[in-house]
PDB file of C-alpha atoms in Angstrom:
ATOM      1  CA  UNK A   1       0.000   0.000   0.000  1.00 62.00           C
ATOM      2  CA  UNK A   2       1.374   3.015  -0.860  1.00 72.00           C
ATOM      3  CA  UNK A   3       2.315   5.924   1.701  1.00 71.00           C
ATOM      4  CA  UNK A   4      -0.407   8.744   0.596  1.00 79.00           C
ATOM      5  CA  UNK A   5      -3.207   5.792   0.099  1.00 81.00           C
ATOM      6  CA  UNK A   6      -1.845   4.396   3.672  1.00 86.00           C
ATOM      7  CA  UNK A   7      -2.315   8.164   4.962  1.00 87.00           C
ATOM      8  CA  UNK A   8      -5.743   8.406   3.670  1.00 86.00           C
ATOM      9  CA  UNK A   9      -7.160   5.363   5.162  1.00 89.00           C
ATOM     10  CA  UNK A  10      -5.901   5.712   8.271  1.00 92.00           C
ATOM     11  CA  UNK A  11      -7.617   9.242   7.872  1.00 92.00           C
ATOM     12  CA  UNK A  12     -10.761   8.147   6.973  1.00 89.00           C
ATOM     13  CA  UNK A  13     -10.505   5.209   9.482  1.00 94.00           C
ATOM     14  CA  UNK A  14     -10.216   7.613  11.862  1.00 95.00           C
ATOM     15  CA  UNK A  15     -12.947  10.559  10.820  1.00 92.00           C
ATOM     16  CA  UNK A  16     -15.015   7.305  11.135  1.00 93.00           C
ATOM     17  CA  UNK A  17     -13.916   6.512  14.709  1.00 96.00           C
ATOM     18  CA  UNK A  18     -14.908   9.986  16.014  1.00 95.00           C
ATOM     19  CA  UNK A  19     -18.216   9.991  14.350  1.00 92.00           C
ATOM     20  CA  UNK A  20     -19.292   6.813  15.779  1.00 94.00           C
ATOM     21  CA  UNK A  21     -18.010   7.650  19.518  1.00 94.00           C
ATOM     22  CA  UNK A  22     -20.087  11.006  19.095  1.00 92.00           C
ATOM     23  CA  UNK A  23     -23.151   9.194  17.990  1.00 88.00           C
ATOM     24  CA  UNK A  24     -23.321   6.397  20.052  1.00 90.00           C
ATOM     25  CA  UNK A  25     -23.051   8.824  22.943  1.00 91.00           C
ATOM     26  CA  UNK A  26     -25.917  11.027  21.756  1.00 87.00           C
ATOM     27  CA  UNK A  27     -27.660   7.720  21.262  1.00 83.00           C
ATOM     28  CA  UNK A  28     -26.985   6.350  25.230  1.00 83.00           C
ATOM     29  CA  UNK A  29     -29.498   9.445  25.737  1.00 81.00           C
ATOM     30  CA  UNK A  30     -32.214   8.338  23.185  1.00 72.00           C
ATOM     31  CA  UNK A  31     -34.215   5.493  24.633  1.00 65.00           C
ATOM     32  CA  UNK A  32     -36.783   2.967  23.298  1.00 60.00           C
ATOM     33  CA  UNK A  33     -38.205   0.265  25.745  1.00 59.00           C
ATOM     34  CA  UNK A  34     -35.514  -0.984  28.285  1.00 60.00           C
ATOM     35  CA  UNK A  35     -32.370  -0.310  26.169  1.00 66.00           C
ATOM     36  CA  UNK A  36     -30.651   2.907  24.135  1.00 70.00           C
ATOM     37  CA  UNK A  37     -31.110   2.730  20.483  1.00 72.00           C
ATOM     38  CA  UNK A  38     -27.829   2.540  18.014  1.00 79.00           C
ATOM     39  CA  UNK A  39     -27.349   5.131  16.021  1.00 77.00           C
ATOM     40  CA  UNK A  40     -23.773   4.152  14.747  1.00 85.00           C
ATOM     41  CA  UNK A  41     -24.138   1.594  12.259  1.00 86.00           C
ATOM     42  CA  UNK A  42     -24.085   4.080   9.112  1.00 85.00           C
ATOM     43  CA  UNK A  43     -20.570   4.677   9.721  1.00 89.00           C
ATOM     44  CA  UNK A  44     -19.573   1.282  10.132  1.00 92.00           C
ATOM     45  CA  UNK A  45     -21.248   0.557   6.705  1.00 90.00           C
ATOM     46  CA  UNK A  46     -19.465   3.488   5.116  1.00 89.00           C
ATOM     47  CA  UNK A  47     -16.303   2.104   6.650  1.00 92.00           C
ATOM     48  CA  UNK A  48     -16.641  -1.463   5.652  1.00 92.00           C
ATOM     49  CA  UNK A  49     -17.327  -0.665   2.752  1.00 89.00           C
ATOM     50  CA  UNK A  50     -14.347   1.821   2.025  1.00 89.00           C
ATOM     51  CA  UNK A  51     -11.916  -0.007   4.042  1.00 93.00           C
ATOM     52  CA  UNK A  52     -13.050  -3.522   3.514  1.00 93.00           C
ATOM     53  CA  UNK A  53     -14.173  -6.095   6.495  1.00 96.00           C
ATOM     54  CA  UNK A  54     -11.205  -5.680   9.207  1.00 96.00           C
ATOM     55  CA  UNK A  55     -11.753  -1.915   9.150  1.00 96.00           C
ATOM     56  CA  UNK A  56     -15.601  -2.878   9.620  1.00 96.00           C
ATOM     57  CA  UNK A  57     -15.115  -5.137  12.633  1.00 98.00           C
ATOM     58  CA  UNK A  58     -12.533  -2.717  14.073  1.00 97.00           C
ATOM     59  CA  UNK A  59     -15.559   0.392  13.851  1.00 97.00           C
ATOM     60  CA  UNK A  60     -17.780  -2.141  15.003  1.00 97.00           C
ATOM     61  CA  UNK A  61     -15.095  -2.855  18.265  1.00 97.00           C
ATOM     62  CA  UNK A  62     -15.475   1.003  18.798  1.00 97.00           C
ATOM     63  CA  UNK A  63     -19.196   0.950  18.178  1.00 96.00           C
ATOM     64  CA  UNK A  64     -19.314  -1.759  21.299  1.00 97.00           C
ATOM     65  CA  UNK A  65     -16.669  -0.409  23.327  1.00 97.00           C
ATOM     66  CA  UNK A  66     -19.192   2.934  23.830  1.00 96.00           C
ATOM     67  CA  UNK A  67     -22.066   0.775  24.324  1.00 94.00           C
ATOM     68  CA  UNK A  68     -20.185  -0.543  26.903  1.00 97.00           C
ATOM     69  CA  UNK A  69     -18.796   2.271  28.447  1.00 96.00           C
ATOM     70  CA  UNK A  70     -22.739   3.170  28.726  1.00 94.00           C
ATOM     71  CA  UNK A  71     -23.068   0.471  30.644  1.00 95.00           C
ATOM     72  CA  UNK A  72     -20.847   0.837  32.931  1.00 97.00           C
ATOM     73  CA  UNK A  73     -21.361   4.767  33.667  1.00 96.00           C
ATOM     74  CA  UNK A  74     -24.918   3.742  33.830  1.00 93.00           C
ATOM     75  CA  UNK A  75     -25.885   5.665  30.687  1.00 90.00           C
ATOM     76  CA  UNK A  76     -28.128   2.704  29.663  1.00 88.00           C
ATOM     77  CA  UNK A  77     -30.041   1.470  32.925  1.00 88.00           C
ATOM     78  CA  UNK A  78     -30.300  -2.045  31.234  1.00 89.00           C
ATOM     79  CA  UNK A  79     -27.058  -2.227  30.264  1.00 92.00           C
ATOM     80  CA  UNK A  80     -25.817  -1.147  33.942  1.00 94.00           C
ATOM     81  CA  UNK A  81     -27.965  -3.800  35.481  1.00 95.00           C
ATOM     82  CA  UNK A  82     -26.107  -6.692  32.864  1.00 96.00           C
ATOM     83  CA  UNK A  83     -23.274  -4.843  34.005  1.00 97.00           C
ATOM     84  CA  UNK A  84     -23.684  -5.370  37.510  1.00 97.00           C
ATOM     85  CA  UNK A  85     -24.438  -8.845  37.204  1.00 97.00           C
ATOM     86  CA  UNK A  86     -21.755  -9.986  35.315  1.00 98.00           C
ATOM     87  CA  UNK A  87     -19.122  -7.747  33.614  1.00 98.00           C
ATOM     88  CA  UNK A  88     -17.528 -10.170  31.841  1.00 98.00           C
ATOM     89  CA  UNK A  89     -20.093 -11.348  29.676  1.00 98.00           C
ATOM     90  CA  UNK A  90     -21.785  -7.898  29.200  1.00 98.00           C
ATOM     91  CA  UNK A  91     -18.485  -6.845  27.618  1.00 98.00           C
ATOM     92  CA  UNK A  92     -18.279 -10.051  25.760  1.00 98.00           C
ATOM     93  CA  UNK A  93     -21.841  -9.483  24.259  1.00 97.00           C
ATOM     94  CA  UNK A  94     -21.220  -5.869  23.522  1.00 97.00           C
ATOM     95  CA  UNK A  95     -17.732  -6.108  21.889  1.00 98.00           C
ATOM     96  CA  UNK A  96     -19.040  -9.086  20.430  1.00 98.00           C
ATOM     97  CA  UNK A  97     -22.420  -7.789  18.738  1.00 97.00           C
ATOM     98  CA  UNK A  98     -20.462  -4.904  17.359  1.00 96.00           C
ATOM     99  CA  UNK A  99     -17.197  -6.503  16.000  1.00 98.00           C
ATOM    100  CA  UNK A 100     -19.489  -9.566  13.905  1.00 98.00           C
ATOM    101  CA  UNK A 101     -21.952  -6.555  12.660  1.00 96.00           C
ATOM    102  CA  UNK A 102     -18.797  -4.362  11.272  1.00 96.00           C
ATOM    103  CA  UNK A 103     -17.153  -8.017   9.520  1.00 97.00           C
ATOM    104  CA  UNK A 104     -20.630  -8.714   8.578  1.00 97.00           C
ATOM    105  CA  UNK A 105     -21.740  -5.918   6.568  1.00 94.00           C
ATOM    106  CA  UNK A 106     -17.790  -5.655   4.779  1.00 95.00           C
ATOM    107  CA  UNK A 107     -17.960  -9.019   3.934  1.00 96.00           C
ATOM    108  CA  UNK A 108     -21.474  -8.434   2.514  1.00 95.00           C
ATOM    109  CA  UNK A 109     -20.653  -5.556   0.571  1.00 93.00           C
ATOM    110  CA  UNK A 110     -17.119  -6.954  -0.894  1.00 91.00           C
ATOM    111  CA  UNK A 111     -19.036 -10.288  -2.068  1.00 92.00           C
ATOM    112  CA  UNK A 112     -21.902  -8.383  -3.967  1.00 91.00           C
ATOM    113  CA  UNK A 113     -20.545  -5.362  -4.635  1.00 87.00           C
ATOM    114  CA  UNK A 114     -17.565  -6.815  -5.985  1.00 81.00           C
ATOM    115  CA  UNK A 115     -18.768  -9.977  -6.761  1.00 74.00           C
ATOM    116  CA  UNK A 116     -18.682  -9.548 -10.825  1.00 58.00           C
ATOM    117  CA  UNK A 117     -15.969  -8.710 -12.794  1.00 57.00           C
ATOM    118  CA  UNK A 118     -16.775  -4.651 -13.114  1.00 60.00           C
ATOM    119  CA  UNK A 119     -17.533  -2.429  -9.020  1.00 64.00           C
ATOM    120  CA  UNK A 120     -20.926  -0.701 -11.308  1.00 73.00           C
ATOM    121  CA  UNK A 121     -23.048   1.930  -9.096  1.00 76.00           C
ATOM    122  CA  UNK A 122     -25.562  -0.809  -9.442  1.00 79.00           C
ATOM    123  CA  UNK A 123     -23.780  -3.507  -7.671  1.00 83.00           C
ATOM    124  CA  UNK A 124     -22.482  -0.958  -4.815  1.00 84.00           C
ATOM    125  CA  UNK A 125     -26.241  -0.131  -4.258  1.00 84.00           C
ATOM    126  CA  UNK A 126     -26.788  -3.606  -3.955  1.00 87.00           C
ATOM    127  CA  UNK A 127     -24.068  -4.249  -1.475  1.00 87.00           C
ATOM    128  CA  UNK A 128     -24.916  -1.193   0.513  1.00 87.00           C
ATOM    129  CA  UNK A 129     -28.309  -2.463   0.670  1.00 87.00           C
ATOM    130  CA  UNK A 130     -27.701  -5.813   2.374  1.00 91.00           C
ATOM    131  CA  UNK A 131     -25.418  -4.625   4.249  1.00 90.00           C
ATOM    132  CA  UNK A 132     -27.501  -2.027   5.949  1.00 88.00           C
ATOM    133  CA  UNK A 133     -29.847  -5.200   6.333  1.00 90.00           C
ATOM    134  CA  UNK A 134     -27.179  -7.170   7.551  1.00 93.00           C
ATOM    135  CA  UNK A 135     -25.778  -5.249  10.071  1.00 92.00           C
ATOM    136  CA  UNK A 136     -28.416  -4.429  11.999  1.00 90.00           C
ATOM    137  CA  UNK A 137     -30.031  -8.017  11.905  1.00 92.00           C
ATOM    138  CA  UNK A 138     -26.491  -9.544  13.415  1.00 95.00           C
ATOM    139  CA  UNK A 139     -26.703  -6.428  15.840  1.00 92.00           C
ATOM    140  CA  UNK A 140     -29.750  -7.226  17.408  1.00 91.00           C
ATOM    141  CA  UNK A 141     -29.753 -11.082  17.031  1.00 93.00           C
ATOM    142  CA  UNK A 142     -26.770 -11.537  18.819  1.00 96.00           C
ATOM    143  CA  UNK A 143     -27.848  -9.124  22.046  1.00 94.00           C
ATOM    144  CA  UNK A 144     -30.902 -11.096  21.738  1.00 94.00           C
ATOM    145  CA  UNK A 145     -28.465 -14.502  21.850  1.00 96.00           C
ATOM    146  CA  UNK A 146     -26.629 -13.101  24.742  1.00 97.00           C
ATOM    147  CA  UNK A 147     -29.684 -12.448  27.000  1.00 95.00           C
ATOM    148  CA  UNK A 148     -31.361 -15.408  26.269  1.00 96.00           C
ATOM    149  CA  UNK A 149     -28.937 -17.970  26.734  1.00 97.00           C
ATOM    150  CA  UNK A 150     -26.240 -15.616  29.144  1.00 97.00           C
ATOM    151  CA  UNK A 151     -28.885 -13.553  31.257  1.00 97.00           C
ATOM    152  CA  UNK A 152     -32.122 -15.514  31.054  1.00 97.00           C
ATOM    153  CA  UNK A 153     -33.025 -14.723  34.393  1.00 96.00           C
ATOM    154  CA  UNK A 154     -33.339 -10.723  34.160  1.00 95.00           C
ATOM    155  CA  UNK A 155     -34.824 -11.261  30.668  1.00 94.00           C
ATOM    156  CA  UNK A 156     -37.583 -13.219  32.116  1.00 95.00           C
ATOM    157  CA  UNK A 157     -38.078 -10.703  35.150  1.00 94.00           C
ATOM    158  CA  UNK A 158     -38.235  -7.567  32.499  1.00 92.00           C
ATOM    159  CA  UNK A 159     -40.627  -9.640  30.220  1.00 93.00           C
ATOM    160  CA  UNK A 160     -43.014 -10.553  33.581  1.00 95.00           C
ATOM    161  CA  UNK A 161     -42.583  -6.863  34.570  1.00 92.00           C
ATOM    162  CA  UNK A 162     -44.294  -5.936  31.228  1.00 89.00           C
ATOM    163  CA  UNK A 163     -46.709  -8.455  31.470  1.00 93.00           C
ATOM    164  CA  UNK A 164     -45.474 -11.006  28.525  1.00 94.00           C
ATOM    165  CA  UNK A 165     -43.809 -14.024  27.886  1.00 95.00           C
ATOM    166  CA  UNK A 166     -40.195 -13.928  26.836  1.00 94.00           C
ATOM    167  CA  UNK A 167     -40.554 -14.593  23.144  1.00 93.00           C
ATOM    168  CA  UNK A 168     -43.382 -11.512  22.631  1.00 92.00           C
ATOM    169  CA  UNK A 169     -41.163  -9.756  25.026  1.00 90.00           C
ATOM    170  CA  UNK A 170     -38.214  -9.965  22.990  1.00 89.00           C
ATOM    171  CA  UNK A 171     -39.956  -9.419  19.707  1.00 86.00           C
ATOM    172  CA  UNK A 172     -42.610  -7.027  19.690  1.00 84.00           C
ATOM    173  CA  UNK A 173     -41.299  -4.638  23.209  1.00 81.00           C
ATOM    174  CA  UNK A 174     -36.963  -5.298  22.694  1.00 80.00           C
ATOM    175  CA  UNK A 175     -36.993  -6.138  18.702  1.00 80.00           C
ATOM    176  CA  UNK A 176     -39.322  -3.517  17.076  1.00 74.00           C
ATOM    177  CA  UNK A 177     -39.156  -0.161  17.637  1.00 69.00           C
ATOM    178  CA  UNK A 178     -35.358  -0.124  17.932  1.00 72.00           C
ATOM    179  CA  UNK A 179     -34.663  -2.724  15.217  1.00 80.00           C
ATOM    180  CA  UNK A 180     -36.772  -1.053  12.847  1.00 81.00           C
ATOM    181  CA  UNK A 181     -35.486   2.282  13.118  1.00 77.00           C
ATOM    182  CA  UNK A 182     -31.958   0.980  12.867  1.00 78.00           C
ATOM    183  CA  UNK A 183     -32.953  -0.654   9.400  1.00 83.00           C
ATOM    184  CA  UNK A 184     -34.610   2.532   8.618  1.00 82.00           C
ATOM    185  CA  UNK A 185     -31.629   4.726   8.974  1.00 78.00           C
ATOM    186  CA  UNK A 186     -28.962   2.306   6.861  1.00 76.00           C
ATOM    187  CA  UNK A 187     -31.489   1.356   3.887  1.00 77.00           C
ATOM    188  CA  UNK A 188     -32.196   5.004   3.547  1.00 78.00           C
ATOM    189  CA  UNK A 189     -28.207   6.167   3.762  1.00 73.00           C
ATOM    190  CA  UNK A 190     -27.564   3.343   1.198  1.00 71.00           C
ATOM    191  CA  UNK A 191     -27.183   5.791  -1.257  1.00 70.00           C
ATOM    192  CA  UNK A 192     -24.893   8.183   0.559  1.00 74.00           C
ATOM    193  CA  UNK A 193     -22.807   5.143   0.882  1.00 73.00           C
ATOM    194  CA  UNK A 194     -22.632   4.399  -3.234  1.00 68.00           C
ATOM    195  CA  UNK A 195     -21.708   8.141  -3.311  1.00 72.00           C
ATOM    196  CA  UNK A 196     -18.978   7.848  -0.788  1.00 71.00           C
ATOM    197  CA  UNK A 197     -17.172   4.728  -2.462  1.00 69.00           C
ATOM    198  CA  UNK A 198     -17.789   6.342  -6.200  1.00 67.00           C
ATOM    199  CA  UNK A 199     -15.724   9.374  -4.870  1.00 70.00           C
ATOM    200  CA  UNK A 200     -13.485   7.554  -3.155  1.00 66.00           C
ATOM    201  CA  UNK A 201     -13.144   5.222  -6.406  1.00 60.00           C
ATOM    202  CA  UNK A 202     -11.804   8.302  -8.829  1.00 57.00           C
ATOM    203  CA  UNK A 203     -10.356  10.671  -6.682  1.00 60.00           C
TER     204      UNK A 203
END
């Protein structure tokens, strides 16, 4: 890699970093149902699909590292009770949500965007499409995985508390307003993403 191309993704890289930290932090304020919503999956998506996969499981490291820091200042009150409970596998769950959605959505944008022998606008919408779906589905599925099977017993207290079983609990009150809006956000900065990478691609 050469020294100016180097310079420039370590740059952008980093432009990235700060833009996620600021979010997520504005987002540890904004809350739907028992947990903060995440607002800093765009720039993941932008960065994985700039920078390739690594780069989008290292923004996705950053991305958890905040949501964890929320937890532990108390900036998401159920966050700070997994906290509480058991550190080590709230930061496992965290970091680990994040990192797989970064890889995720750079290895789904590098195998359709560039999965024909031409990178056409087309094929960059298309990866920046299922990646913004991707992302946010591994996101939330794997927080979902990590209460179920690593904090059943305050899942099952917050789902009696709002007078459901688990599964409707987890669906329709944890899943659906946060969720959606997540998907909302990414499929409708899919475009801004084609833009970014077609700039990128000629400058």
């Amino acid at each position: 890699m050469r020294a100016s191309e180097k310079t420039r993704r370590l740059t952008g890289l980093a432009l990235m970093t700060a833009i996620i930290v600021v979010l997520q932090v504005v987002a540890s304020f904004v809350k739907f149902g028992p947990f903060t919503i995440t607002l800093a999956l765009a720039p993941i998506l932008i960065g994985a699909a700039l920078y390739g996969p690594k780069a989008g499981a290292c923004l996705g490291g950053v991305f958890g590292a905040v949501v964890l820091l929320a937890c532990i200042l108390g900036w998401d009150p159920g966050g700070a009770i997994l906290w509480n409970a058991n550190p080590f596998l709230t930061a496992l769950v965290c970091l680990g949500k994040g990192i797989l959605a970064g890889l995720a959505a750079g290895l789904v944008y590098r195998a359709i965007a560039w999965g024909g022998k031409s990178h056409s606008s087309g094929r960059m919408l298309g990866g920046s499409i299922a990646a913004g779906i991707v992302s946010p589905v591994v996101n939330t599925g794997l927080f979902l995985l990590g209460l179920f099977f690593l904090f059943p017993t305050y899942l099952e207290a917050w789902a009696t508390g709002a007078g459901q079983t688990v599964i409707t609990y987890m669906i329709f009150t944890m899943v659906s307003i946060n969720f959606v809006l997540e998907l909302l956000i990414n499929l409708v900065l899919s475009t801004v993403i084609v833009r970014v990478v077609s700039a990128r691609s000629h400058s």
